[in-house]
Amino acid sequence: MAIICWQTGLTDNQEAKKSLGHVTVVVVGGTGDLARKYLWQGFFQLYADQVGKGHTFSFYGGGLSPTDKGTPVLFGILKELACPLELTAERCALVKDQFLHLSKYLQLKTTEDYEKLNQEIKQQLEKEGMVEAGRLFYLSVPAFAYADIAEKVNNTCRPPSEAWLRVVLEKPFGHNLYSAQALDEKLSGQLKEEEMYRIDHYLGKQVVSKILPFRKENKKLLDPIWNKHHIERIEIVLKETLDAKGRIQFYDQYGVIRDVIQNHLTEVMTLMLMNLPANLSNSKEILQNKLNFLASLQYVDNINAVVGQYQAYNGEVQEELNKTKDYFSMTPTFAGVVIHVDNAQYEGIPIFMTSGKALDERVSYARVLFKSDIFCVQDPNDVKCKSKQIVFYLGHGNLQYPAILVSKNLFKPELVNSGDWKEVTEHKDVNVLGLPLSDYYIQSPVTPREAYCELISHIFFGRKDSFISAEGLLASWAFWTPLLEGLSRVFPRVYPGGTANGNLLNFQLRGNEVTFSHEAVVNVINPGAEDNFQVMQGKYRSSEMVSAWAQELVERLASDLLLAAEEAIREEGQFHLALSGGSSPVALLRALAINLYTFPWRSTHIWQVDERCVPHTESGSNFRSIHDLLLQHIRIPYFNIHPMPVHLTQRLCVEEDGGPTLYEKEIKKHINGSSFHYVLLGVGQDGHTASLFQDTKLENDKERLVILTESPIKPHQRMSLTFTAINKARRVGVLIMGKSKHELVSQLSRIKGESSKYPITKVQPKSGTLIWYIDYDALLG
């Protein structure tokens, strides 16, 4: 039985009532797959709802084929359209006949074709004496054609100023932040933002469109529990049994994150967690609240995700894209990502987001799982002992119909929009996410409606809140692009597909790191050189050296820091660690954040070796990096954190403000003999360390512990510990990683003693130890 729909939406500005007149609908790509499956059904049902209410209509299907070839294809599609359920068979036959009479195929290929369309619209209006209400162009074409069509519409097919123009754009809207910005720039040169409707069909799904109304209706019940104190986790899931066969050309460029997570699942997450608008009819407020929420998401990269690829995918790529047998695609068909929100309400709540092809079932849902505050000594089957959860169930799976489910041990929800939604009291003998249906309060739409039908009516009424704004689109891409760039170098885990996947794709959150919870079985055919090396110890520049592949090296350094911390705390009750800025410590900070359960953070003081003269809130700040990568993930007393005072009296690194003197006094106040227990350094390719460069003048500051320096690259002004402070430390570690440092490591190995050209050579602890941590890429090249 066909799923059908009709318009039920109301505009928040009542535009439709003010502008009754003739509406022209143009579906560009009107004989394509999307138009055949969804669009024409939606426009037919819009017409069926609006006929006789003051508007008149014309419908054009546009395509690249000539008129004589395209016309029979279009009318073959239109004759198969299903009738809305509210129409009798006799009434439907009449409305459908009218719809066919008002529909026409046109070739829309060149500027001249669009000019002919414009003339035809004008002639029809003049001939029948109609006032024009507006023109709706639905671009059901590949994204690369948007800019060209938008230019043609703008130059040849704009309606008069008193009529509206609405141009609908299908995803994908770019494949990363930069391409989305470029596309937006091209389109905004031709169309106004209010004229563009970027469609995400998930926003038309009945359950998704009721998330905000459900939260609003149940605000008094939800407010006390919709926060970090009560929510254990959130899961947003879209599982498919289908593979990507037949659409490989598109899919291999985009992959699962771009295809459904960056858009569909991100939109669902946003509706669940954004601040509730005061007025659900206010499109501007809804879009602004969405934007505010996206801005609060914490940065994600490789350690926050896992990816997989079903086993047959690579063969399908080779076949459909004519690749050779040795070609291997790294495009993921499965992804699991854990996201955190950086605000007081949701801080610490993990949001598990996952989607994949060739999985065991087709299902989509968003689940809020609440913490249990009851321990059941007996009778674990009592309803109060079971999971507390709210599920926005989008369809398929065990339940088969869309619904909002609230476990009975939470509360009985108010019915959302009682005219269109009903309470379900007859339960099938099935379980949904661990609970039988009888343990839920269930609400479901009275009549199932297709998402595109809903959204087409919203376009007609100018409801912008159901669509993606330019700012929202770019904010979403800004969040996802760093992860996508990082994952482009990650080999996805291969999985067989379907039920055979077993537990192979299960993933877990440990500390701040997401990993597969089960090891994959891997057959190593040609072991590489790295299999012959373990952690190696030796001498470098007459000091101790530890070397290994990058991951093992960082783990060894983290372990050594832990030992140093435990020793210092046994002897003195506290551990003073000074960290450098730059790229070298990044991997270490992540490792330390993951080891937060074993490291004695409460007795550790974090100091800075150097800092750029920028506000600590800016991304270029070394302290900002330490905060984002480490401090926000650990429990450390705030008074144990010692950022360099580069920003005093609303000025940056001004000599007379005395920032270096202040930091020096703080070091002397807290650290016995100003001797750090551990100083971690990196080395730049020019041989500088901390912010001590080849031209840094230190002759007059030999006894100083902290000074202002000048960098040859921006930002030029820096604050840094001096060699005096560094060489007083009990232990100094120098971390050097990456092939780009191989030449530097070779040069330093040839230099005896100090060299003014390479400031790192002046690091020579007086009574402490110096250890070089060099990965094999830097050591061996």
PDB file of N, CA, C and O in Angstrom, residues 98 176 204 267 373 378 411 420 495 546 576 681 709 762 780:
ATOM      1  N   GLN A  98      -7.193  16.753 -13.600  1.00  0.00           N
ATOM      2  CA  GLN A  98      -6.824  18.174 -13.617  1.00  0.00           C
ATOM      3  C   GLN A  98      -5.307  18.347 -13.487  1.00  0.00           C
ATOM      4  O   GLN A  98      -4.707  19.177 -14.177  1.00  0.00           O
ATOM      5  N   ASN A 176      32.955  19.035   2.057  1.00  0.00           N
ATOM      6  CA  ASN A 176      33.663  19.472   3.266  1.00  0.00           C
ATOM      7  C   ASN A 176      33.382  20.971   3.433  1.00  0.00           C
ATOM      8  O   ASN A 176      32.629  21.557   2.644  1.00  0.00           O
ATOM      9  N   GLY A 204      11.573  16.079   7.390  1.00  0.00           N
ATOM     10  CA  GLY A 204      10.169  15.870   7.046  1.00  0.00           C
ATOM     11  C   GLY A 204       9.591  14.605   7.648  1.00  0.00           C
ATOM     12  O   GLY A 204       8.382  14.365   7.555  1.00  0.00           O
ATOM     13  N   GLU A 267      21.184  16.617  12.338  1.00  0.00           N
ATOM     14  CA  GLU A 267      19.942  17.367  12.502  1.00  0.00           C
ATOM     15  C   GLU A 267      19.102  16.796  13.642  1.00  0.00           C
ATOM     16  O   GLU A 267      18.527  17.545  14.442  1.00  0.00           O
ATOM     17  N   ASP A 373      18.699   4.976  39.310  1.00  0.00           N
ATOM     18  CA  ASP A 373      18.963   5.330  40.704  1.00  0.00           C
ATOM     19  C   ASP A 373      18.370   4.294  41.659  1.00  0.00           C
ATOM     20  O   ASP A 373      18.243   4.527  42.846  1.00  0.00           O
ATOM     21  N   GLN A 378      15.531  -7.840  44.611  1.00  0.00           N
ATOM     22  CA  GLN A 378      14.762  -8.979  44.092  1.00  0.00           C
ATOM     23  C   GLN A 378      13.938  -8.509  42.902  1.00  0.00           C
ATOM     24  O   GLN A 378      13.960  -7.372  42.538  1.00  0.00           O
ATOM     25  N   PHE A 411       7.706   8.789  32.974  1.00  0.00           N
ATOM     26  CA  PHE A 411       6.483   9.570  33.154  1.00  0.00           C
ATOM     27  C   PHE A 411       5.542   9.276  31.990  1.00  0.00           C
ATOM     28  O   PHE A 411       5.953   8.730  30.968  1.00  0.00           O
ATOM     29  N   ASP A 420      -3.412  14.752  14.939  1.00  0.00           N
ATOM     30  CA  ASP A 420      -2.658  13.939  13.984  1.00  0.00           C
ATOM     31  C   ASP A 420      -1.950  12.758  14.626  1.00  0.00           C
ATOM     32  O   ASP A 420      -1.447  11.881  13.930  1.00  0.00           O
ATOM     33  N   TYR A 495      34.327  -5.704   7.241  1.00  0.00           N
ATOM     34  CA  TYR A 495      33.344  -6.579   7.880  1.00  0.00           C
ATOM     35  C   TYR A 495      32.552  -7.336   6.810  1.00  0.00           C
ATOM     36  O   TYR A 495      32.342  -6.819   5.699  1.00  0.00           O
ATOM     37  N   VAL A 546      65.290   7.077  23.863  1.00  0.00           N
ATOM     38  CA  VAL A 546      64.268   6.046  23.694  1.00  0.00           C
ATOM     39  C   VAL A 546      63.682   6.228  22.302  1.00  0.00           C
ATOM     40  O   VAL A 546      63.343   7.345  21.911  1.00  0.00           O
ATOM     41  N   HIS A 576      55.502  18.731  39.636  1.00  0.00           N
ATOM     42  CA  HIS A 576      55.439  19.938  38.804  1.00  0.00           C
ATOM     43  C   HIS A 576      55.910  19.603  37.389  1.00  0.00           C
ATOM     44  O   HIS A 576      57.072  19.254  37.172  1.00  0.00           O
ATOM     45  N   LEU A 681      59.960  19.150  26.241  1.00  0.00           N
ATOM     46  CA  LEU A 681      60.282  20.054  25.138  1.00  0.00           C
ATOM     47  C   LEU A 681      60.037  19.379  23.798  1.00  0.00           C
ATOM     48  O   LEU A 681      60.037  18.160  23.684  1.00  0.00           O
ATOM     49  N   THR A 709      60.199  36.798  24.220  1.00  0.00           N
ATOM     50  CA  THR A 709      61.072  36.527  23.072  1.00  0.00           C
ATOM     51  C   THR A 709      60.366  36.907  21.784  1.00  0.00           C
ATOM     52  O   THR A 709      59.177  37.224  21.769  1.00  0.00           O
ATOM     53  N   LYS A 762      71.624  23.807  23.783  1.00  0.00           N
ATOM     54  CA  LYS A 762      71.914  24.471  25.055  1.00  0.00           C
ATOM     55  C   LYS A 762      71.129  23.865  26.219  1.00  0.00           C
ATOM     56  O   LYS A 762      71.255  24.315  27.356  1.00  0.00           O
ATOM     57  N   LEU A 780      65.067   7.296  11.427  1.00  0.00           N
ATOM     58  CA  LEU A 780      65.513   6.524  10.266  1.00  0.00           C
ATOM     59  C   LEU A 780      65.152   7.163   8.933  1.00  0.00           C
ATOM     60  O   LEU A 780      65.698   6.783   7.895  1.00  0.00           O
TER      61      LEU A 780
END
